[in-house]
Amino acid sequence: MSTTDAFAAMRESGVVAVLRGAQPETVVDTAEALVAGGVTALEVTADTAGATDMIATLSEALGDDALVGAGTVLDSETARAAIAAGAEFVVCPSFDEGVVETCNRYGVLCAPGVMTPTEAVNAYEAGADLVKVFPAKTVGPDHVAALKGPLGHLEIMPTGGVSPDNAADYIEAGAVCVGAGSALVDRDLVEAGEFDAITERAEEFRDVIERARE
Ligand SMILES: O=C(O)C(=O)C[C@H](O)[C@H](O)COP(=O)(O)O
């Protein structure tokens, strides 16, 4: 998949689900529950044991129904391993030039984590496709709107503390999509096997984002 198509798929989903601490036994049910609720872009964080295997499993299980990527990628070795397992995008909490370079080498979309205008511009100069403002909760939607003032060309995915209560504010501030972990992929629900509740959370996110885009 081209980076343009991956970007379009993230925008279309509106939410990129962050699967942190996923387990091989439940990861497919979790992902299918998200997809059923309209969230069709999801990342498995690389700090989870067996993350690359789960990326491969999800890519196979979901096929064209979803975009599967890797999150919490801190170095180019991890980026390469995730890409080899089938990751179609790479998300990072921080900005590392080597990660962006590796992603571009293999034609995979990269969203480094940034907070300041300087970091955002440096990430774009290095070849980032969009930037993840992280941790979004410490700066809020105003920060996204302020960055978009002089840097209107930036595509921004705020992540960290995003919930159905504030997702619309980020979209209205100019975010292309949001990243959501705990408010969407609630570990208690996963452990209890309550996948329908995850589908409902996904639908809730999708509804507020669609309305904010109207
Ligand atoms: O490291 C990454 O690549 C991340 O995506 C960082 C966090 O896992 C997200 O910020 C999720 O945060 P919550 O939505 O507040 O649970």
Coordinates of C-alpha atoms and ligand atoms in Angstrom, one line a residue:
M1 CA 0.0 0.0 0.0
S2 CA 1.2 3.5 -0.8
T3 CA 1.7 6.1 1.9
T4 CA -1.0 8.1 0.3
D5 CA -3.5 5.3 0.5
A6 CA -2.4 4.6 4.1
F7 CA -2.9 8.3 5.0
A8 CA -6.4 8.2 3.3
A9 CA -7.3 5.1 5.3
M10 CA -6.3 6.7 8.6
R11 CA -8.3 9.8 7.8
E12 CA -11.3 7.7 6.7
S13 CA -11.2 5.8 10.0
G14 CA -11.0 9.1 11.9
V15 CA -9.5 7.2 14.9
V16 CA -6.4 5.1 15.0
A17 CA -6.9 2.6 17.8
V18 CA -3.8 2.0 20.0
L19 CA -3.6 -1.6 21.1
R20 CA -1.2 -1.6 24.1
G21 CA -0.6 -4.7 26.0
A22 CA -2.6 -6.8 23.6
Q23 CA -2.6 -10.6 24.0
P24 CA -2.4 -13.1 21.1
E25 CA -5.6 -14.9 22.5
T26 CA -7.8 -11.8 22.2
V27 CA -6.1 -9.5 19.7
V28 CA -8.1 -10.7 16.7
D29 CA -11.5 -10.5 18.5
T30 CA -10.5 -7.0 19.7
A31 CA -9.6 -5.8 16.2
E32 CA -12.7 -7.3 14.7
A33 CA -14.8 -5.5 17.3
L34 CA -13.1 -2.2 16.4
V35 CA -13.7 -2.8 12.7
A36 CA -17.3 -3.6 13.3
G37 CA -17.7 -0.2 15.0
G38 CA -16.1 1.6 12.0
V39 CA -12.6 2.0 13.4
T40 CA -10.5 0.6 10.5
A41 CA -7.0 1.7 11.4
L42 CA -5.2 0.2 14.4
E43 CA -1.7 -0.1 15.8
V44 CA -0.1 -2.8 18.0
T45 CA 2.4 -1.1 20.2
A46 CA 5.9 -2.5 19.9
D47 CA 6.5 -2.5 23.7
T48 CA 4.1 -5.5 23.9
A49 CA 5.7 -9.0 23.9
G50 CA 4.9 -10.7 20.6
A51 CA 3.9 -7.4 18.9
T52 CA 5.4 -8.3 15.5
D53 CA 3.6 -11.7 15.5
M54 CA 0.3 -9.9 16.3
I55 CA 0.9 -7.4 13.5
A56 CA 1.3 -10.4 11.1
T57 CA -1.7 -12.2 12.5
L58 CA -3.9 -9.1 12.2
S59 CA -2.8 -8.2 8.7
E60 CA -3.7 -11.8 7.7
A61 CA -7.0 -11.9 9.6
L62 CA -8.3 -8.5 8.6
G63 CA -7.0 -8.3 5.1
D64 CA -8.5 -5.3 3.3
D65 CA -10.9 -4.5 6.1
A66 CA -8.4 -2.6 8.1
L67 CA -5.0 -0.8 8.1
V68 CA -2.7 -2.5 10.6
G69 CA 0.4 -0.6 11.9
A70 CA 2.9 -0.5 14.7
G71 CA 3.0 2.0 17.6
T72 CA 5.5 3.0 20.2
V73 CA 8.3 2.6 17.6
L74 CA 11.5 4.2 19.1
D75 CA 14.2 3.0 16.7
S76 CA 14.8 1.9 13.2
E77 CA 15.4 -1.8 14.1
T78 CA 11.9 -1.9 15.6
A79 CA 10.5 -0.1 12.5
R80 CA 12.1 -2.6 10.2
A81 CA 10.9 -5.6 12.2
A82 CA 7.3 -4.2 12.2
I83 CA 7.4 -3.5 8.5
A84 CA 8.7 -7.0 7.7
A85 CA 5.8 -8.4 9.7
G86 CA 3.3 -6.4 7.6
A87 CA 2.9 -3.0 9.3
E88 CA 1.4 -0.5 6.9
F89 CA 2.1 2.5 9.1
V90 CA 4.5 3.3 11.9
V91 CA 3.6 5.6 14.9
C92 CA 6.1 6.9 17.5
P93 CA 5.8 8.8 20.7
S94 CA 9.0 10.7 19.8
F95 CA 10.8 11.8 16.7
D96 CA 13.8 9.8 15.5
E97 CA 15.3 10.5 12.1
G98 CA 16.3 6.9 11.6
V99 CA 12.8 5.6 12.1
V100 CA 11.5 8.1 9.5
E101 CA 14.3 7.1 7.1
T102 CA 13.6 3.4 7.5
C103 CA 9.9 3.9 6.9
N104 CA 10.6 5.9 3.7
R105 CA 13.1 3.3 2.6
Y106 CA 10.3 0.7 2.5
G107 CA 7.6 3.1 1.4
V108 CA 5.7 2.9 4.7
L109 CA 3.8 5.8 6.3
C110 CA 5.5 7.3 9.4
A111 CA 3.9 9.4 12.1
P112 CA 6.6 10.6 14.6
G113 CA 5.6 12.1 17.9
V114 CA 6.1 15.8 18.3
M115 CA 5.1 18.6 20.6
T116 CA 6.7 21.8 19.4
P117 CA 6.7 23.6 16.1
T118 CA 10.4 23.0 15.7
E119 CA 10.0 19.2 16.3
A120 CA 7.1 19.2 13.8
V121 CA 9.0 21.0 11.1
N122 CA 12.1 18.8 11.7
A123 CA 10.0 15.7 11.4
Y124 CA 8.5 16.9 8.1
E125 CA 11.9 17.8 6.8
A126 CA 13.0 14.3 7.6
G127 CA 10.1 12.9 5.6
A128 CA 7.3 12.3 8.0
D129 CA 3.8 11.9 6.4
L130 CA 2.0 13.3 9.4
V131 CA 2.9 14.1 13.0
K132 CA 1.4 12.7 16.2
V133 CA 1.1 15.5 18.8
F134 CA 1.9 13.5 21.9
P135 CA 0.9 13.7 24.7
A136 CA -2.1 15.7 23.5
K137 CA -3.8 15.8 26.9
T138 CA -1.2 18.2 28.3
V139 CA -1.7 20.8 25.6
G140 CA -5.3 20.2 24.4
P141 CA -7.0 21.1 21.1
D142 CA -5.8 24.8 21.3
H143 CA -2.2 23.6 20.7
V144 CA -3.3 21.8 17.5
A145 CA -5.1 24.9 16.2
A146 CA -2.1 27.1 17.1
L147 CA 0.4 24.8 15.3
K148 CA -1.9 24.9 12.2
G149 CA -1.7 28.7 12.2
P150 CA 1.7 29.1 10.7
L151 CA 2.1 25.5 9.8
G152 CA -1.2 24.8 7.9
H153 CA 0.4 22.1 5.8
L154 CA 1.0 19.9 8.9
E155 CA -1.2 16.9 9.2
I156 CA -1.7 16.2 12.9
M157 CA -2.9 13.2 14.8
P158 CA -3.3 14.1 18.5
T159 CA -2.9 11.1 20.8
G160 CA -2.9 10.7 24.5
G161 CA -6.0 11.3 26.6
V162 CA -8.3 11.5 23.6
S163 CA -11.9 10.3 24.3
P164 CA -15.3 10.7 22.8
D165 CA -15.7 13.7 25.0
N166 CA -12.9 15.7 23.4
A167 CA -12.3 14.0 20.0
A168 CA -14.6 16.5 18.2
D169 CA -12.6 19.4 19.7
Y170 CA -9.4 18.1 18.2
I171 CA -11.0 17.6 14.8
E172 CA -12.5 21.1 14.8
A173 CA -9.0 22.4 15.8
G174 CA -7.7 20.9 12.5
A175 CA -6.6 17.4 13.3
V176 CA -6.8 14.9 10.4
C177 CA -7.6 12.1 12.8
V178 CA -7.0 11.1 16.4
G179 CA -5.2 8.3 18.2
A180 CA -7.0 6.6 21.1
G181 CA -5.9 3.9 23.4
S182 CA -7.5 3.4 26.8
A183 CA -10.7 5.3 26.0
L184 CA -11.3 2.9 23.1
V185 CA -9.5 -0.3 23.7
D186 CA -10.4 -0.7 27.4
R187 CA -8.3 -3.6 28.8
D188 CA -11.0 -4.5 31.3
L189 CA -13.5 -5.0 28.5
V190 CA -11.0 -7.1 26.5
E191 CA -10.2 -9.3 29.5
A192 CA -13.9 -9.7 30.3
G193 CA -14.5 -10.7 26.6
E194 CA -16.9 -7.8 26.2
F195 CA -16.2 -7.1 22.6
D196 CA -19.6 -5.7 21.8
A197 CA -18.8 -2.9 24.3
I198 CA -15.6 -2.1 22.3
T199 CA -17.7 -1.9 19.1
E200 CA -20.0 0.5 20.9
R201 CA -17.0 2.7 21.9
A202 CA -15.7 2.6 18.4
E203 CA -19.2 3.7 17.1
E204 CA -19.2 6.5 19.7
F205 CA -15.8 7.8 18.5
R206 CA -16.9 7.6 14.9
D207 CA -20.1 9.5 15.5
V208 CA -18.5 12.4 17.2
I209 CA -15.8 12.7 14.6
E210 CA -18.2 12.5 11.7
R211 CA -20.3 15.2 13.2
A212 CA -17.3 17.4 13.8
R213 CA -16.3 17.0 10.2
E214 CA -19.7 18.1 8.9
Ligands
LIG1 O1 3.6 5.3 22.1 C1 2.7 5.4 21.3 O2 2.9 5.2 20.1 C2 1.4 5.9 21.7 O3 0.4 5.8 20.9 C3 1.2 6.4 23.1 C4 0.0 6.0 23.9 O4 -0.2 4.7 24.0 C5 -1.2 6.7 23.4 O5 -1.0 8.0 23.7 C6 -2.5 6.2 24.0 O6 -2.9 7.0 25.1 P1 -4.3 6.9 25.7 O7 -5.3 7.1 24.5 O8 -4.4 8.0 26.6 O9 -4.4 5.6 26.3

